[in-house]
Tab-separated table of C-alpha atoms and ligand atoms in Angstrom:
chain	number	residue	atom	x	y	z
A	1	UNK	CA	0.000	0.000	0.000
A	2	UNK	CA	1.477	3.495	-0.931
A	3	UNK	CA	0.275	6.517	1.078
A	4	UNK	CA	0.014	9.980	-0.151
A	5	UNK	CA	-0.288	13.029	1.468
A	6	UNK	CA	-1.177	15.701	-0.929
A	7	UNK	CA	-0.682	19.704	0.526
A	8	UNK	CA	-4.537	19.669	-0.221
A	9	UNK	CA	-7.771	18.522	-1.050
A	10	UNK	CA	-7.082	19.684	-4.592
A	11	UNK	CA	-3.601	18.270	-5.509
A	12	UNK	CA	-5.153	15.440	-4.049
A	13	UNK	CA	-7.704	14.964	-6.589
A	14	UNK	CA	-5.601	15.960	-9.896
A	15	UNK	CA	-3.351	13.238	-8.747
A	16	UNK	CA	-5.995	10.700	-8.369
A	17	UNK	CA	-7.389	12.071	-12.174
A	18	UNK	CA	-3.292	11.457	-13.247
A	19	UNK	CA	-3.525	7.950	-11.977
A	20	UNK	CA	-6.677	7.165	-13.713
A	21	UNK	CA	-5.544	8.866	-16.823
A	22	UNK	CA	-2.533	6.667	-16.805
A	23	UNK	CA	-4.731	3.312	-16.791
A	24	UNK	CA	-6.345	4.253	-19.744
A	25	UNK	CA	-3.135	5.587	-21.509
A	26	UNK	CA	-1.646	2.281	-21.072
A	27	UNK	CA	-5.155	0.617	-22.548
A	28	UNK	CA	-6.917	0.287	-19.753
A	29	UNK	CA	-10.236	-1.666	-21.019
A	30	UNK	CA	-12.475	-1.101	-18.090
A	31	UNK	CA	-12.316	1.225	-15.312
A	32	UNK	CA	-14.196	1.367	-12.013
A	33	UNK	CA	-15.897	4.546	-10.860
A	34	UNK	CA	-17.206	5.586	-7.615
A	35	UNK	CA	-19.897	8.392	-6.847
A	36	UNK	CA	-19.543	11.175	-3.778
A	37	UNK	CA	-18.114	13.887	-3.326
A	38	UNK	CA	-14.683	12.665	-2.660
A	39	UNK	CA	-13.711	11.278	-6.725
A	40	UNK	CA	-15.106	14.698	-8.228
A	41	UNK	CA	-11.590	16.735	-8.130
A	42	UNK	CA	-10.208	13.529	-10.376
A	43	UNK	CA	-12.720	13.524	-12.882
A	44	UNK	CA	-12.153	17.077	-13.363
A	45	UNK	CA	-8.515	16.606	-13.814
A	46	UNK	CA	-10.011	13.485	-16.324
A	47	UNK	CA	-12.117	16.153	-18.167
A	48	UNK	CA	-9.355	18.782	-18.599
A	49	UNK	CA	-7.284	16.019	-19.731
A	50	UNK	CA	-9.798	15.249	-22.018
A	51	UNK	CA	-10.017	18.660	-23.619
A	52	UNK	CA	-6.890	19.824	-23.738
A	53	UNK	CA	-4.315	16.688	-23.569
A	54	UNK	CA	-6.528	14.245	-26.040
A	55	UNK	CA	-7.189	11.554	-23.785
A	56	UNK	CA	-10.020	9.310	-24.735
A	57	UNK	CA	-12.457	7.422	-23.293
A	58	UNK	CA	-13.204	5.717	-26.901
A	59	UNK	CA	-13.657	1.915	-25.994
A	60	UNK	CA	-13.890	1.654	-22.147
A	61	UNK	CA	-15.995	0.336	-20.023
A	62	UNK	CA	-17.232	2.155	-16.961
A	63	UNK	CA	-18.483	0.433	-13.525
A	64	UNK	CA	-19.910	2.206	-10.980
A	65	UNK	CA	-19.287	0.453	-7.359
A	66	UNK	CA	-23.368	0.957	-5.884
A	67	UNK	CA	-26.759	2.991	-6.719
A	68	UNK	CA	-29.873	3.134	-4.831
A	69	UNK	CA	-32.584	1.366	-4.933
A	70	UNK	CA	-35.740	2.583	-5.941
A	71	UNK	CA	-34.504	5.852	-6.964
A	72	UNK	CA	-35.786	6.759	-10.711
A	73	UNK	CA	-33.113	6.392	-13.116
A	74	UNK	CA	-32.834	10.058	-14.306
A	75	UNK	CA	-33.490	11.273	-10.867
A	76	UNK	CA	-30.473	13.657	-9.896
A	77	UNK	CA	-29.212	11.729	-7.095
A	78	UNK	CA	-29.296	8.125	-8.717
A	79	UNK	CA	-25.851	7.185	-8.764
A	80	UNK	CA	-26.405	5.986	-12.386
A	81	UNK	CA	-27.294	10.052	-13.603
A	82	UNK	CA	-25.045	11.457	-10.721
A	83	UNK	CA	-21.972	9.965	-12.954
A	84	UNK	CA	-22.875	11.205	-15.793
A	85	UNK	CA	-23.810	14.703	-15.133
A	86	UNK	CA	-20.049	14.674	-12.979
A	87	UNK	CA	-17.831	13.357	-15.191
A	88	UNK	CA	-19.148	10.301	-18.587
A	89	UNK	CA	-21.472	12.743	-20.073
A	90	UNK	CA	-18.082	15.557	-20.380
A	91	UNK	CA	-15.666	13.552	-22.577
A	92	UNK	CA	-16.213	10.758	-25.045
A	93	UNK	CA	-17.492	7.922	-23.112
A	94	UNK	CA	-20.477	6.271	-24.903
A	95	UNK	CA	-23.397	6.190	-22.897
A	96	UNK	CA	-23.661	2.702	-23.350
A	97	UNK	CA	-20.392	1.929	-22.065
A	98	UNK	CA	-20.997	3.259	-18.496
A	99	UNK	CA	-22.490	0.780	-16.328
A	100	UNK	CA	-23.830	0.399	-12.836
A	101	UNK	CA	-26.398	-1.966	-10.860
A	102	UNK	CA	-29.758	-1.971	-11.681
A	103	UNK	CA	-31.405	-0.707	-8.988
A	104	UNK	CA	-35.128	-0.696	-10.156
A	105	UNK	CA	-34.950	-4.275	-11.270
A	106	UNK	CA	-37.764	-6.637	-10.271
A	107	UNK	CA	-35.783	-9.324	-9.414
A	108	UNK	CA	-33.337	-7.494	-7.051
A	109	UNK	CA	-30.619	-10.749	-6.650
A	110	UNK	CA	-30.906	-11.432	-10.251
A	111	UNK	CA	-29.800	-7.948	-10.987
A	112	UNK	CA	-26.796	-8.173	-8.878
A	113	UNK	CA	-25.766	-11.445	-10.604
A	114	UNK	CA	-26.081	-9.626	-13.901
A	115	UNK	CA	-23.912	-6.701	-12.816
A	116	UNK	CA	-20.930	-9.450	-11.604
A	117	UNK	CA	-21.318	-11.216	-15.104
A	118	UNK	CA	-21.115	-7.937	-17.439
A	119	UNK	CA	-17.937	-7.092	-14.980
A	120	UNK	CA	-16.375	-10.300	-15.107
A	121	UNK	CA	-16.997	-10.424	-19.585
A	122	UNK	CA	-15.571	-7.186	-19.525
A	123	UNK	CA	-12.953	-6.632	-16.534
A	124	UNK	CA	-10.384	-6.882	-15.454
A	125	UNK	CA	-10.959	-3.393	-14.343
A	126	UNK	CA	-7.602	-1.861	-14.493
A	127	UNK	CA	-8.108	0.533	-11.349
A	128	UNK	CA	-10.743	1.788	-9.314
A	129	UNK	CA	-11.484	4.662	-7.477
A	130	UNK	CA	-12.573	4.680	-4.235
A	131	UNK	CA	-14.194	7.206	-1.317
A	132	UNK	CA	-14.713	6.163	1.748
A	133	UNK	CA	-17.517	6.591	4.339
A	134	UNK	CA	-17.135	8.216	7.707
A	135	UNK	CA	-17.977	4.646	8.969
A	136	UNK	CA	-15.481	3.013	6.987
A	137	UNK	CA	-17.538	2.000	3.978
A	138	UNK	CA	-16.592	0.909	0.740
A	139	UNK	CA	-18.820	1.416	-2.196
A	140	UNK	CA	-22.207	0.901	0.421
A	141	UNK	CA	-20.407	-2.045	1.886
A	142	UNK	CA	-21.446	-1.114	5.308
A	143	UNK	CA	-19.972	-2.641	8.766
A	144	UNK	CA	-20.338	-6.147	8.621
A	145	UNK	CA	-20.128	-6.778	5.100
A	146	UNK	CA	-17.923	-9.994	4.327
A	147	UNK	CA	-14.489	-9.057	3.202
A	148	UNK	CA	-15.166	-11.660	0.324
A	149	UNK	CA	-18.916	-10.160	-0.116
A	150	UNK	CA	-20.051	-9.953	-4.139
A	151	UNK	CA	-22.607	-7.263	-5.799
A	152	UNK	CA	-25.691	-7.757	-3.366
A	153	UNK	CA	-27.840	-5.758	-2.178
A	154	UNK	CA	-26.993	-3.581	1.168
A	155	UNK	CA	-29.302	-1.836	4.179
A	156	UNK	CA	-27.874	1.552	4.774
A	157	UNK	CA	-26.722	2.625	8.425
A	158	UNK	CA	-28.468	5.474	10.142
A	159	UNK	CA	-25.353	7.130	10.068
A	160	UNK	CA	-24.857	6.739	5.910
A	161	UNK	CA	-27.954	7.378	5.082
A	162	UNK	CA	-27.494	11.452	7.767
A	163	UNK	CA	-23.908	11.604	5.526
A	164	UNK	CA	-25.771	11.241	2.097
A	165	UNK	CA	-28.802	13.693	3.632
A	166	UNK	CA	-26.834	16.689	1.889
A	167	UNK	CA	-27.565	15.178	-1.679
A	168	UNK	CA	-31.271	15.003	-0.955
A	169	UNK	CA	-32.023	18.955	0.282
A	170	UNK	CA	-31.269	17.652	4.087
A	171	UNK	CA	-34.090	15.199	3.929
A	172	UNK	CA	-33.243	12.185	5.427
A	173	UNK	CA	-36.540	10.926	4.366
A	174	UNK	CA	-35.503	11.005	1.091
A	175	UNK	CA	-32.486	8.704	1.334
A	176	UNK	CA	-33.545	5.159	0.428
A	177	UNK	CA	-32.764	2.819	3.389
A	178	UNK	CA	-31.330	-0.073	0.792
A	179	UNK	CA	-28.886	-0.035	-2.265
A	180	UNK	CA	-27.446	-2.522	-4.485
A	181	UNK	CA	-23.019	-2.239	-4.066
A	182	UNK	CA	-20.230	-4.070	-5.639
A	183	UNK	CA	-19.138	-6.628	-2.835
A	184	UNK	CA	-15.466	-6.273	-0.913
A	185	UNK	CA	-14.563	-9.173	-2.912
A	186	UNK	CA	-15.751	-7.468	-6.427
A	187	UNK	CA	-13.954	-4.510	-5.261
A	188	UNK	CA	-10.434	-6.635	-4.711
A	189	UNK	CA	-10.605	-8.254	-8.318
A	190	UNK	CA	-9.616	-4.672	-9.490
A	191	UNK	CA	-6.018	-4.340	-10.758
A	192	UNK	CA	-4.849	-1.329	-8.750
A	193	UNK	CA	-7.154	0.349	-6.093
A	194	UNK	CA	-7.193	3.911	-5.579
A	195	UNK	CA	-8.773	5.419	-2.406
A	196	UNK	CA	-8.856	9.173	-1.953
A	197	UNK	CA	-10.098	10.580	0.937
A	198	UNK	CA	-9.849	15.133	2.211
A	199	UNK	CA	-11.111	16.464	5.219
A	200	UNK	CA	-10.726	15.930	9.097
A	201	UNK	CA	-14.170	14.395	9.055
A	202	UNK	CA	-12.491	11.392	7.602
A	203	UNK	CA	-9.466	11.423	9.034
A	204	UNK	CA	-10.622	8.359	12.205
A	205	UNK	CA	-12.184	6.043	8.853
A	206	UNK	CA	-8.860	6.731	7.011
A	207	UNK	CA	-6.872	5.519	10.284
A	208	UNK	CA	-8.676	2.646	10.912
A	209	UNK	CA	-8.534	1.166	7.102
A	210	UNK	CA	-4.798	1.985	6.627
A	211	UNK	CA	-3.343	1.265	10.268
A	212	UNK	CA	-6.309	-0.358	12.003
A	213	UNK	CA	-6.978	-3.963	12.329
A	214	UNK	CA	-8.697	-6.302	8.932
A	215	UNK	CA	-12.188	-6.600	9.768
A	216	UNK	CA	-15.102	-6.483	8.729
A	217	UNK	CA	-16.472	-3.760	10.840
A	218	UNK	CA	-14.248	-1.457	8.991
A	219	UNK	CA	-14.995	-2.647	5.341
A	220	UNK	CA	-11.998	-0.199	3.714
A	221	UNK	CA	-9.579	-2.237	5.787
A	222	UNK	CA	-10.099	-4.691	2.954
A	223	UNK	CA	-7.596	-2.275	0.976
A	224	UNK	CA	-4.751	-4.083	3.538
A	225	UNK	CA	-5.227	-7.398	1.643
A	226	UNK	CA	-4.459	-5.999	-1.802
A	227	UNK	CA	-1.185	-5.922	-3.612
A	228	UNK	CA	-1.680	-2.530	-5.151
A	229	UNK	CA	-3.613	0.062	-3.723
A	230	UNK	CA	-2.590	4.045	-3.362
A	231	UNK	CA	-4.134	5.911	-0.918
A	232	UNK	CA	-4.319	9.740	-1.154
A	233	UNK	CA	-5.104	11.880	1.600
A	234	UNK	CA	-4.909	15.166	2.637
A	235	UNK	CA	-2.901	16.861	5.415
A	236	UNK	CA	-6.798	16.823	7.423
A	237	UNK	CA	-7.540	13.230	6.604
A	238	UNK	CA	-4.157	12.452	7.606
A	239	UNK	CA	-4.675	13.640	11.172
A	240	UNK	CA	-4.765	10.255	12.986
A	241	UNK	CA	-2.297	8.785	10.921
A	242	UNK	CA	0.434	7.045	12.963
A	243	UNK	CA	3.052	6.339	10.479
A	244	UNK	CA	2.951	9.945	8.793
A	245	UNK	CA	6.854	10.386	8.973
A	246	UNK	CA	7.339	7.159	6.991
A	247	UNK	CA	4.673	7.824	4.303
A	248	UNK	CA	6.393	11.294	3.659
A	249	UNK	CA	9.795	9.751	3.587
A	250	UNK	CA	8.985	7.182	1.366
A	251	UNK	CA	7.549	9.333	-1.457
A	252	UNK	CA	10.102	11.677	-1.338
A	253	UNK	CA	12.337	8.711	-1.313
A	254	UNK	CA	10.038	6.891	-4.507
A	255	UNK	CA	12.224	5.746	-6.955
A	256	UNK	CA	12.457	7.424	-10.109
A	257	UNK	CA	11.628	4.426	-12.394
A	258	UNK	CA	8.346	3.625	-9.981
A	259	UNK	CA	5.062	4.834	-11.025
A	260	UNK	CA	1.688	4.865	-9.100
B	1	LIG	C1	-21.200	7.212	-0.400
B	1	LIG	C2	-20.770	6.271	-1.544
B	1	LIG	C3	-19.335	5.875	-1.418
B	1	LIG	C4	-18.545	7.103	-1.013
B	1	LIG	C5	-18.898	7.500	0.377
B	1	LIG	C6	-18.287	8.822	0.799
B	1	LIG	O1	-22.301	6.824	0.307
B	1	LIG	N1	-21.575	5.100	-1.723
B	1	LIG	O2	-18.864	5.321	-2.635
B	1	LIG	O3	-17.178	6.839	-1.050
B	1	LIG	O4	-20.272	7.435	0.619
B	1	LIG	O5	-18.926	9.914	0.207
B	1	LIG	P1	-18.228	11.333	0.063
B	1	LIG	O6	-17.103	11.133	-0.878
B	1	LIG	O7	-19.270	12.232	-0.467
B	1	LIG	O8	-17.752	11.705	1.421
């Protein structure tokens, strides 16, 4: 695991947008995206890349880690619009080739075994971005979620479900109380995993997934079981880091011929 501590939220986010960028340089054929607020500074960085460096979407595929259920496909906080009006619908991604769970499917379990299949005909996905949850969640795998858990469907914590309020005016009755989310297992099959997190209100989450025991009460502690993941905080989500020192030292000690 490499550690990163940008000077701030914004360096933090064009780095993350460099990463990705890189993936699909090198041919990246499917790429994993996540929704929140956290991933928006690197698909800005993606869309200025777009416009003004000429790289192309042409050809990928897009995941998207969750979406809620029972939300209305086009309405402005289902996951599957949310990523389009953020970042697909801004450079040359076809529509077609941006996927996420169905989460107005009748048959709810059916629709998360189609969402593993369409990843699994058209992964491996070369990286994936990654928030995390004041909790500790990954995707919407909440505490207690199997660290081998596949796409399933998920019932949101009280606490979640308050975080998310924002994106629904502040009405807490509008979050839905269930969602359909990549598993921790679906999440490791990625190639490189890519976890950016800014702001003091995650610095505990960011502590406990990086330094903090494996378990499955803090889902992102999955990350510790994977043989590539970068992790980029800020100087505020990097408050309750122990090993600070170290992760400094060894980026400014990162050999020249080692990329991200
Ligand atoms: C949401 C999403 C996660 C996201 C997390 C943090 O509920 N399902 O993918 O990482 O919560 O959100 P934010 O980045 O807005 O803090």
């Amino acid at each position: 695991m490499e550690l990163v501590i940008t000077d701030s939220a914004a360096e933090a986010g064009v780095l993350a947008g460099r990463i990705m960028a890189d993936h699909v340089r090198r041919g990246a054929r499917a790429i994993g995206l996540a929704t929140g607020s956290s991933p928006l500074g690197a698909y800005r960085e993606l869309i200025r890349q777009y416009r003004e460096e000429g790289l192309s979407f042409a050809g990928v595929q897009a995941f998207l880690l969750d979406e809620y259920l029972g939300l209305p496909p086009d309405h402005p906080q289902s996951y599957r619009r949310f990523i389009r009006d953020e970042f697909t619908a801004h450079v040359d991604f076809a529509d077609s080739d941006v996927h996420s769970p169905d989460g107005n499917a009748a048959d709810i379990p059916a629709a998360a075994a189609d969402y593993e299949q369409l990843i699994a005909a058209n992964g491996p996905i070369a990286v994936q971005i990654l928030g995390i949850g004041t909790n500790g969640h990954l995707g919407f795998n909440e505490p207690g979620s199997s660290l081998r858990s596949r796409t399933r469907v998920k019932t949101l914590t009280p606490k979640t479900r308050a975080d998310n309020a924002r994106f629904f005016a502040g009405d807490l009755a509008q979050v839905p109380t269930h969602v359909l989310t990549q598993g921790l297992g679906t999440i490791s099959d990625a190639g490189h995993l890519l976890m950016i997190a800014t702001g003091t209100g995650k610095a505990e989450a960011v502590a406990s997934a990086v330094e903090g025991p494996v378990s499955a009460f803090c889902p992102a502690s999955i990350l510790q079981m994977h043989p590539h993941v970068t992790v980029i905080v800020d100087p505020a989500a990097a408050a309750n880091l122990r090993a600070v020192d170290y992760y400094r030292f060894a980026i400014a000690n990162k050999p020249a011929w080692q990329s991200y």
